[in-house]
XYZ file of N, CA and C in Angstrom:
687
model
N 0.738 -1.289 0.110
C -0.208 0.068 0.116
C 0.789 1.237 0.072
N 2.040 1.244 0.622
C 2.954 2.388 0.737
C 3.521 2.633 -0.399
N 3.813 1.614 -1.108
C 4.477 1.813 -2.480
C 3.453 2.266 -3.434
N 2.129 1.964 -3.271
C 1.139 2.642 -4.121
C 1.069 4.175 -3.996
N 1.058 4.704 -2.643
C 1.059 5.961 -2.516
C 2.282 6.804 -3.052
N 3.647 5.998 -2.927
C 4.845 6.743 -3.146
C 4.991 6.858 -4.755
N 4.333 5.986 -5.526
C 4.236 5.984 -6.862
C 3.510 7.068 -7.588
N 2.315 7.673 -6.763
C 1.463 8.667 -7.328
C 2.068 9.971 -7.296
N 1.646 10.841 -8.144
C 2.286 12.113 -8.519
C 1.797 12.951 -7.363
N 2.421 14.046 -7.125
C 2.310 14.978 -5.849
C 1.982 16.351 -6.389
N 1.082 16.863 -5.984
C 0.464 18.303 -6.184
C 0.418 19.233 -5.019
N 0.440 20.324 -5.273
C 0.181 21.408 -4.265
C -1.162 21.749 -4.124
N -1.570 22.094 -3.004
C -2.961 22.374 -2.795
C -2.998 23.642 -1.926
N -3.704 24.629 -2.484
C -3.814 25.979 -1.687
C -5.201 26.432 -1.769
N -5.329 27.249 -0.673
C -6.743 28.136 -0.475
C -6.615 29.368 -0.866
N -7.592 29.988 -1.743
C -7.800 31.387 -2.004
C -8.958 32.044 -1.589
N -8.854 33.233 -0.986
C -10.103 33.594 -0.122
C -10.568 34.920 -0.943
N -11.833 34.996 -1.257
C -12.361 36.080 -1.964
C -13.040 37.024 -0.646
N -12.576 38.087 -0.123
C -12.884 38.800 0.909
C -13.806 39.989 0.461
N -15.067 39.935 1.018
C -15.991 41.123 0.527
C -16.325 41.789 1.745
N -16.294 43.140 1.493
C -16.687 44.052 2.467
C -17.679 45.203 2.069
N -18.237 45.977 2.633
C -19.290 46.838 2.320
C -18.932 48.206 3.007
N -18.894 49.411 2.247
C -19.105 50.565 3.050
C -20.174 51.703 2.251
N -19.923 52.900 2.566
C -20.862 53.833 1.851
C -20.638 53.949 0.237
N -19.308 53.426 -0.038
C -18.993 53.710 -1.519
C -19.396 52.356 -2.229
N -20.160 51.354 -1.553
C -20.492 50.160 -2.238
C -19.795 48.723 -2.003
N -20.001 47.852 -2.577
C -19.356 46.416 -2.238
C -18.136 46.496 -2.706
N -17.102 46.045 -1.595
C -15.687 45.975 -2.200
C -15.088 44.715 -1.708
N -13.802 44.604 -2.568
C -12.937 43.188 -2.392
C -11.816 43.743 -2.010
N -11.316 42.752 -1.098
C -9.951 43.170 -0.453
C -8.810 42.496 -1.344
N -7.888 43.063 -1.864
C -6.810 42.449 -2.771
C -5.424 42.869 -2.232
N -4.420 42.115 -2.706
C -2.976 42.231 -2.137
C -2.009 42.339 -3.346
N -1.225 42.953 -3.025
C -0.057 43.163 -4.218
C 0.826 41.918 -3.985
N 1.102 41.276 -5.006
C 1.807 39.831 -4.782
C 3.226 40.420 -4.701
N 3.999 39.753 -3.646
C 5.501 40.268 -3.395
C 6.474 39.014 -3.716
N 6.026 38.249 -4.803
C 7.005 37.210 -5.293
C 6.706 36.802 -6.438
N 7.639 36.439 -7.294
C 7.451 35.857 -8.599
C 6.578 34.452 -8.791
N 6.045 34.064 -9.648
C 5.557 34.690 -10.831
C 4.404 36.000 -10.496
N 4.536 36.898 -11.442
C 3.339 38.052 -11.291
C 3.677 38.732 -10.040
N 4.856 39.058 -9.833
C 5.297 39.948 -8.595
C 4.872 41.271 -8.806
N 4.057 42.025 -7.770
C 3.883 43.280 -8.133
C 2.186 43.644 -8.505
N 1.759 42.173 -9.040
C 0.431 42.515 -9.577
C -0.567 42.225 -8.511
N -1.709 42.510 -8.588
C -3.057 41.985 -7.662
C -3.489 40.783 -7.605
N -4.025 40.246 -6.513
C -4.024 38.848 -6.268
C -4.992 38.828 -5.099
N -5.841 37.676 -4.876
C -6.584 37.356 -3.774
C -5.771 36.939 -2.797
N -6.081 36.994 -1.383
C -5.366 36.327 -0.420
C -5.376 34.826 -0.287
N -4.207 34.353 -0.109
C -4.152 32.857 -0.373
C -2.973 32.288 0.537
N -2.904 31.042 0.596
C -1.825 30.302 1.033
C -1.991 28.815 1.067
N -0.840 28.206 1.032
C -0.887 26.516 0.918
C -1.428 25.835 2.159
N -2.108 24.796 1.867
C -2.451 23.875 2.899
C -1.408 23.221 3.566
N -1.410 23.194 4.820
C -0.379 22.607 5.753
C -0.803 21.287 5.980
N 0.137 20.388 6.276
C -0.286 18.951 6.663
C -1.073 18.769 7.510
N -1.039 19.556 8.610
C -1.882 19.482 9.833
C -3.169 19.868 9.729
N -3.686 20.733 8.652
C -4.606 21.440 8.533
C -5.927 20.716 7.828
N -7.270 21.004 7.929
C -8.152 20.887 7.035
C -8.347 22.154 6.150
N -8.971 22.070 5.192
C -9.002 23.331 4.002
C -9.740 24.475 4.931
N -10.934 23.992 5.923
C -11.405 25.076 6.656
C -10.450 25.844 7.575
N -9.637 24.985 8.057
C -8.402 25.541 9.036
C -7.455 26.288 8.242
N -7.301 25.894 7.025
C -6.285 26.827 6.090
C -6.924 28.362 5.777
N -8.203 28.243 5.481
C -8.937 29.454 4.949
C -9.014 30.236 6.183
N -9.489 29.592 7.465
C -9.418 30.478 8.804
C -8.051 31.313 8.928
N -7.167 30.232 8.672
C -5.843 30.843 9.101
C -5.415 32.157 8.080
N -5.784 31.909 6.887
C -5.511 33.044 5.976
C -6.220 34.182 6.141
N -7.505 33.952 6.450
C -8.410 35.340 6.574
C -7.963 35.885 7.875
N -7.549 35.378 9.020
C -6.991 35.842 10.351
C -5.871 36.534 10.004
N -4.933 36.010 9.282
C -3.526 36.553 9.069
C -3.771 37.914 8.350
N -4.476 37.930 7.474
C -4.769 39.292 6.799
C -5.548 40.504 7.146
N -6.634 39.899 8.090
C -7.683 40.872 8.572
C -7.682 40.988 10.106
N -6.911 39.961 10.955
C -6.966 40.246 12.324
C -8.378 39.678 12.910
N -9.310 39.165 12.009
C -10.657 38.804 12.519
C -10.623 37.522 12.793
N -11.584 37.208 13.782
C -11.880 35.503 14.151
C -13.388 35.630 13.795
N -13.880 34.333 13.676
C -15.245 33.939 13.456
C -15.720 34.602 12.468
N -15.234 34.617 11.271
C -15.793 35.250 9.966
C -16.621 34.288 9.383
N -17.684 35.065 8.796
C -18.606 34.184 7.824
C -17.827 33.662 6.592
N -17.698 32.393 6.370
C -16.937 32.077 5.009
C -17.721 30.810 4.413
N -17.513 30.544 3.318
C -18.231 29.372 2.595
C -17.187 28.935 1.537
N -16.825 27.487 1.432
C -16.195 26.981 0.483
C -16.862 27.082 -0.683
N -16.286 27.542 -1.873
C -16.926 27.882 -3.169
C -16.582 26.800 -4.210
N -15.333 26.647 -4.455
C -14.978 25.703 -5.611
C -13.860 25.431 -5.524
N -13.256 24.222 -6.514
C -12.092 23.921 -6.710
C -11.525 24.191 -8.143
N -10.418 24.637 -8.224
C -9.710 25.153 -9.423
C -8.416 23.999 -9.856
N -8.435 23.341 -10.848
C -7.494 22.463 -11.209
C -6.983 22.246 -12.725
N -7.187 23.545 -13.187
C -6.623 23.512 -14.509
C -5.227 23.286 -14.479
N -4.620 22.222 -15.546
C -3.112 22.012 -15.204
C -2.128 23.119 -15.157
N -2.481 24.077 -16.053
C -1.626 25.058 -16.452
C -1.858 26.396 -15.531
N -2.762 26.426 -14.668
C -3.376 27.511 -13.926
C -2.196 28.248 -13.184
N -1.174 27.552 -12.756
C -0.147 28.184 -11.883
C 1.140 27.881 -12.599
N 1.853 28.669 -13.536
C 2.961 28.410 -14.215
C 4.266 27.824 -13.672
N 4.294 27.894 -12.367
C 5.489 27.611 -11.510
C 5.396 25.882 -11.255
N 4.099 25.355 -10.537
C 3.954 24.210 -9.919
C 2.749 23.802 -10.247
N 2.300 22.648 -10.497
C 0.821 22.030 -10.507
C 0.230 22.244 -9.158
N -0.789 23.120 -9.179
C -1.347 23.646 -8.016
C -2.747 23.542 -8.043
N -3.559 22.832 -7.220
C -4.836 22.899 -7.144
C -5.351 24.003 -6.142
N -6.279 24.870 -6.489
C -6.746 25.828 -5.461
C -8.200 25.587 -5.088
N -8.379 25.783 -3.931
C -9.812 25.716 -3.538
C -10.201 26.960 -2.828
N -11.282 27.736 -3.510
C -11.633 28.969 -3.132
C -12.755 29.220 -2.039
N -12.693 30.000 -1.291
C -13.406 30.465 -0.223
C -14.078 31.943 -0.288
N -15.169 32.123 0.012
C -15.444 33.579 0.018
C -15.941 33.944 1.371
N -15.767 35.153 1.987
C -15.839 35.532 2.951
C -16.368 36.858 3.160
N -17.441 37.071 4.408
C -17.939 38.473 4.393
C -17.454 39.102 5.686
N -17.031 40.232 5.688
C -16.695 40.907 6.903
C -17.324 42.353 7.071
N -17.284 42.942 8.129
C -17.483 44.445 8.451
C -16.279 45.026 8.224
N -16.104 46.060 7.251
C -14.885 46.798 6.970
C -14.577 47.548 8.073
N -15.598 47.892 9.020
C -15.132 48.809 10.253
C -14.276 47.885 11.179
N -14.465 46.602 11.127
C -13.950 45.737 12.225
C -12.381 45.116 11.988
N -12.038 45.376 10.562
C -10.715 44.963 10.314
C -9.603 45.543 10.705
N -8.523 44.922 11.022
C -7.294 45.417 11.352
C -6.595 46.324 10.417
N -6.759 47.582 10.304
C -6.144 48.346 9.136
C -4.790 48.368 9.236
N -3.902 48.169 10.383
C -2.444 48.223 10.357
C -2.137 46.945 9.461
N -2.636 45.910 9.793
C -2.473 44.551 8.865
C -2.468 44.837 7.651
N -3.707 45.118 7.214
C -3.946 45.526 5.715
C -2.875 46.360 5.055
N -2.585 47.324 5.865
C -1.206 48.173 5.473
C -0.051 47.692 5.251
N 0.294 46.755 6.149
C 1.784 46.024 6.295
C 1.743 45.148 5.226
N 0.633 44.412 4.651
C 0.396 43.681 3.635
C 0.254 44.207 2.273
N 0.162 45.585 2.084
C 0.005 46.245 0.915
C -1.396 45.993 0.154
N -2.246 45.618 1.159
C -3.505 45.343 0.645
C -4.518 46.557 0.462
N -5.622 46.346 -0.349
C -6.288 47.497 -0.451
C -7.857 47.053 -0.997
N -8.573 47.968 -0.527
C -10.235 47.506 -0.758
C -10.601 48.252 -2.321
N -11.001 47.415 -2.933
C -11.389 47.840 -4.306
C -13.113 47.610 -4.685
N -13.801 48.620 -5.296
C -15.136 48.417 -5.510
C -15.233 47.359 -6.586
N -16.080 46.522 -6.068
C -16.375 45.198 -6.853
C -16.719 45.676 -8.587
N -17.282 46.953 -8.486
C -17.908 46.987 -9.844
C -16.593 47.725 -10.776
N -15.462 48.002 -10.306
C -14.384 48.490 -11.032
C -13.044 47.502 -10.637
N -13.357 46.348 -10.579
C -12.339 45.510 -10.221
C -11.204 45.065 -11.187
N -9.946 45.429 -10.707
C -8.778 45.217 -11.755
C -8.585 43.761 -12.370
N -7.815 43.777 -13.224
C -7.244 42.304 -13.679
C -6.445 41.715 -12.618
N -6.780 40.622 -12.094
C -6.194 39.715 -11.229
C -5.099 38.551 -11.770
N -4.235 37.862 -11.243
C -3.366 36.881 -11.650
C -4.087 35.779 -11.765
N -3.395 35.025 -12.637
C -3.998 33.482 -12.756
C -5.404 33.439 -13.072
N -6.279 32.728 -12.323
C -7.734 32.586 -12.693
C -8.355 33.159 -11.436
N -7.794 34.202 -10.848
C -8.569 34.743 -9.841
C -9.892 35.526 -10.005
N -9.929 36.325 -11.334
C -11.039 36.741 -11.625
C -12.284 35.977 -11.859
N -11.960 34.839 -12.326
C -12.788 33.716 -12.447
C -13.624 33.284 -11.203
N -12.647 33.375 -10.246
C -13.155 32.883 -8.750
C -14.060 34.023 -8.338
N -13.483 35.289 -8.546
C -14.360 36.262 -8.000
C -15.732 36.327 -8.676
N -15.989 36.096 -10.052
C -17.171 36.040 -10.710
C -17.945 34.876 -10.071
N -17.245 33.766 -9.835
C -18.034 32.687 -9.120
C -18.695 33.232 -7.649
N -17.866 33.828 -7.122
C -18.093 34.214 -5.797
C -19.381 35.143 -5.707
N -19.356 35.894 -6.509
C -20.376 37.040 -6.819
C -21.669 36.196 -7.145
N -21.546 35.194 -8.059
C -22.811 34.510 -8.319
C -23.333 33.709 -7.014
N -22.489 33.146 -6.186
C -22.943 32.454 -5.145
C -23.290 33.736 -4.137
N -22.748 34.768 -4.027
C -23.264 35.783 -2.996
C -24.512 36.197 -3.272
N -24.993 36.450 -4.470
C -26.317 36.803 -5.003
C -27.157 35.714 -4.626
N -27.126 34.606 -4.936
C -27.900 33.331 -4.657
C -28.081 33.269 -3.034
N -27.226 33.398 -2.214
C -27.211 33.170 -0.744
C -28.042 34.538 -0.231
N -27.651 35.760 -0.712
C -28.600 36.843 -0.370
C -30.139 36.597 -0.612
N -30.352 35.648 -1.566
C -31.883 35.758 -1.787
C -32.373 34.365 -0.993
N -31.647 33.772 -0.093
C -32.226 32.509 0.359
C -31.691 32.602 1.926
N -30.776 33.580 2.227
C -30.479 33.459 3.692
C -29.852 35.018 4.066
N -30.027 35.382 5.338
C -29.744 36.792 5.596
C -27.965 37.060 5.682
N -27.341 36.350 4.931
C -26.025 36.444 4.901
C -25.487 37.952 4.745
N -26.207 38.900 4.205
C -25.796 40.240 3.778
C -25.525 40.869 5.165
N -26.405 40.693 6.198
C -26.141 41.441 7.436
C -24.721 41.157 8.072
N -23.839 39.945 7.578
C -22.409 40.070 8.010
C -21.730 41.152 7.322
N -22.164 41.706 6.419
C -21.355 43.019 5.691
C -21.657 44.134 6.331
N -22.771 44.261 7.119
C -23.168 45.789 7.744
C -22.484 45.717 9.322
N -22.445 46.987 9.839
C -22.077 47.273 11.170
C -23.334 46.609 11.987
N -23.269 46.470 13.346
C -24.244 45.974 14.286
C -25.467 46.769 14.237
N -25.451 48.052 13.876
C -26.544 49.120 13.864
C -26.297 49.796 12.566
N -27.411 49.673 11.716
C -27.488 50.256 10.363
C -28.597 50.941 10.215
N -28.777 51.704 9.037
C -29.922 52.394 8.518
C -30.693 51.506 7.533
N -31.754 51.929 7.264
C -32.615 50.902 6.173
C -31.797 51.463 4.985
N -31.430 52.561 4.856
C -30.816 53.039 3.430
C -29.568 52.203 3.302
N -28.798 51.992 4.421
C -27.481 51.193 4.148
C -28.051 49.769 3.702
N -28.926 49.146 4.154
C -29.447 47.904 3.981
C -29.872 47.827 2.429
N -30.551 48.879 1.985
C -31.014 48.821 0.632
C -29.852 49.181 -0.350
N -28.870 50.013 -0.062
C -27.705 50.060 -0.899
C -26.775 48.675 -1.018
N -26.878 48.443 0.079
C -26.030 46.927 0.087
C -26.864 45.703 -0.877
N -27.916 45.646 -0.742
C -28.687 44.766 -1.535
C -28.445 45.077 -2.984
N -28.577 46.669 -3.551
C -28.427 47.186 -4.836
C -27.051 46.732 -5.170
N -26.127 46.805 -4.315
C -24.611 46.822 -4.674
C -24.482 45.225 -5.058
N -24.902 44.167 -4.329
C -24.749 42.821 -4.491
C -25.525 42.315 -5.833
N -26.712 42.906 -5.774
C -27.574 42.676 -7.110
C -27.337 43.397 -8.322
N -26.496 44.439 -8.243
C -26.103 45.177 -9.395
C -27.137 45.723 -10.131
N -28.278 46.144 -9.116
C -29.312 47.098 -9.778
C -30.261 47.763 -8.919
N -30.900 48.932 -9.469
C -31.660 49.882 -8.669
C -32.784 49.153 -8.066
N -33.115 49.014 -6.796
C -34.374 48.748 -6.185
C -35.369 49.689 -6.014
N -36.650 49.237 -6.017
C -37.838 50.160 -5.516
C -37.741 50.157 -4.087
N -37.529 51.508 -3.455
C -37.159 51.770 -2.115
C -38.414 51.405 -1.193
N -39.680 51.704 -1.602
C -40.991 51.218 -0.937
C -41.314 49.923 -0.640
N -40.913 49.317 -2.042
C -41.155 47.641 -2.076
C -40.098 47.099 -1.301
N -38.895 47.290 -1.291
C -37.918 46.763 -0.741
C -37.955 46.835 1.062
N -38.425 47.956 1.555
C -38.875 48.165 2.969
C -39.590 47.354 3.314
N -40.904 47.247 2.563
C -42.149 46.473 2.886
C -41.736 45.045 3.009
N -41.049 44.606 2.014
C -40.568 43.150 1.993
C -39.777 42.779 2.988
N -38.776 43.846 3.298
C -37.736 43.549 4.586
C -38.598 43.450 5.836
N -39.539 44.430 6.136
C -40.546 44.700 7.439
C -41.406 43.308 7.388
N -41.916 42.827 6.344
C -42.651 41.744 6.419
C -42.102 40.323 6.902
N -40.632 40.288 7.008
C -39.888 39.166 7.319
C -39.931 39.290 8.917
N -40.113 40.439 9.528
C -40.017 40.606 10.903
C -38.755 40.230 11.540
N -37.549 40.566 11.173
C -36.397 39.894 11.743
C -35.414 41.256 12.085
N -35.931 42.437 11.853
C -35.289 43.714 12.193
C -35.613 44.245 13.653
N -34.879 44.721 14.278
C -35.113 45.608 15.598
C -35.034 47.069 15.166
N -36.248 47.777 15.478
C -35.817 49.093 15.042
C -35.429 49.991 16.518
N -34.378 50.681 16.573
C -33.903 51.133 17.676
C -34.166 52.717 17.766
N -34.236 53.175 19.138
C -34.606 54.532 19.468
C -33.246 55.302 19.439
N -32.757 55.086 18.347
C -31.476 55.878 17.745
C -31.371 56.273 16.386
N -30.796 57.487 16.189
C -30.815 57.644 14.812
C -29.212 58.061 14.152
N -29.100 57.839 13.181
C -28.023 58.291 12.549
C -28.075 59.591 11.970
N -27.576 60.671 12.443
C -27.718 62.002 12.250
C -26.749 62.572 11.084
N -26.103 61.639 10.585
C -25.161 61.865 9.434
C -25.800 61.943 8.434
N -26.864 60.888 8.129
C -27.361 60.817 6.851
C -28.384 61.714 6.459
N -28.856 62.514 7.198
C -30.083 63.690 6.737
C -30.026 64.499 8.056
N -30.832 65.649 7.822
C -30.853 66.624 8.851
C -31.722 66.129 9.900
N -32.907 65.318 9.685
C -33.567 64.692 10.498
C -33.108 63.448 11.169
N -32.124 63.029 10.456
C -31.510 61.649 11.052
C -32.406 60.462 10.549
N -31.850 59.284 10.531
C -32.378 57.998 9.939
C -32.261 57.013 11.232
N -33.681 56.313 11.474
C -33.454 55.493 12.556
C -32.540 54.202 12.319
N -31.743 53.759 13.148
C -31.040 52.721 13.144
C -31.770 51.469 13.515
N -31.343 50.244 13.022
C -31.817 49.013 13.060
C -30.869 47.924 13.341
N -31.151 46.828 13.942
C -30.281 45.589 14.270
C -31.191 44.380 13.704
N -30.213 43.526 13.054
C -30.663 42.224 12.794
C -30.897 41.240 13.870
N -32.022 40.848 14.077
C -32.361 39.705 15.146
C -32.065 38.448 14.820
N -30.905 37.810 15.141
C -30.740 36.492 14.752
C -31.678 35.400 15.434
N -31.926 35.756 16.643
C -32.651 34.774 17.401
C -33.981 34.724 16.968
N -34.506 35.860 16.526
C -35.941 35.665 16.042
C -35.760 34.951 14.588
N -34.833 35.302 13.810
C -34.797 34.742 12.605
C -34.647 33.142 12.759
N -33.923 32.515 13.643
C -33.562 31.214 13.952
C -34.744 30.774 14.281
N -35.488 31.516 15.089
C -36.903 30.912 16.009
C -37.999 30.812 14.887
N -37.976 31.574 13.762
C -39.116 31.596 12.654
C -38.677 30.458 11.765
N -37.446 30.068 11.679
C -36.919 28.782 10.994
C -37.583 29.066 9.640
N -37.182 30.228 8.915
C -37.589 30.639 7.568
C -37.004 29.673 6.711
N -37.627 28.920 5.724
C -37.278 28.186 4.925
C -36.872 29.005 3.514
N -37.586 29.951 3.449
C -37.468 30.967 2.099
C -37.257 32.372 2.454
N -36.122 32.795 2.316
C -35.760 34.159 2.776
C -35.724 34.871 1.409
N -36.359 34.390 0.416
C -36.403 35.292 -0.950
C -37.232 36.495 -0.849
N -36.732 37.583 -1.386
C -37.412 38.822 -1.239
C -38.132 38.940 -2.603
N -37.498 38.205 -3.679
C -38.256 38.721 -5.064
C -37.905 39.815 -5.563
N -36.639 40.389 -5.374
C -36.504 41.775 -5.797
C -36.054 41.758 -7.039
C-alpha cells in the first residue's frame, strides 16, 4: 500500500479567499499586491498553501485571520480550480472560499503592512492567474445566498440604517431597487429591531437605526428568505 502512495504524482493544494466588505461607496473586495514571482507586483486574492496538519477550513481561517486580524468570519467553500496550467510554476489545485466581513472591524494596520487595498467590485482590476474567475463565481454565489439567507447582514455594522441595507442589496444584485417595495418586503420578514437611535449623518432629521435579530430569525425557521427583488 505504501508503495502505491509513493508512486503517485504529488501536487500542491492552496486556498484562495475572496474577501467581501461593504461601506458607503459600495461592495468592496480586498486584494493584495503579490510580493514574489511569478506575477510579482500584480494584484491577487489572499491565499496560502495547505499545511499537513490542517483541514481546508482551518487553512482558510488561518489566511483570513492573518490578513484581517478577525476571528469567527462568515466564510463558505466555493469551488476547486484544477486546470493543469493555472499556475506556471508548479501544478497547484486551489480551493476558493468567499468571506463576508464588516470593513469597520478589520485591522487596518495589518492590511497596510501587507499592501492590501479595498477595491469597488464594479471596478475590479485584472488579477493574476484565474482569480477573476473565482471572484465572478463568488459573486454568483453571494447573490444566490442573499436571496435565500440573511448573509448580507454580515457585511453591515451592528447598527445600520434602512438606506444602508437597501444600498447593500443594490450593490450585491447590481441593480436599482424600488425603495418602498424593498422596505415593505424586509419589514414583512419581521427580523429587524428598530432602535430608539438615529444616524444624524445621513440627513438633517436623521435616520432610525436597526439591528438584525438573529434569534428571531432562527426561531422563525424561515425556509425561504427570498425577497423576490
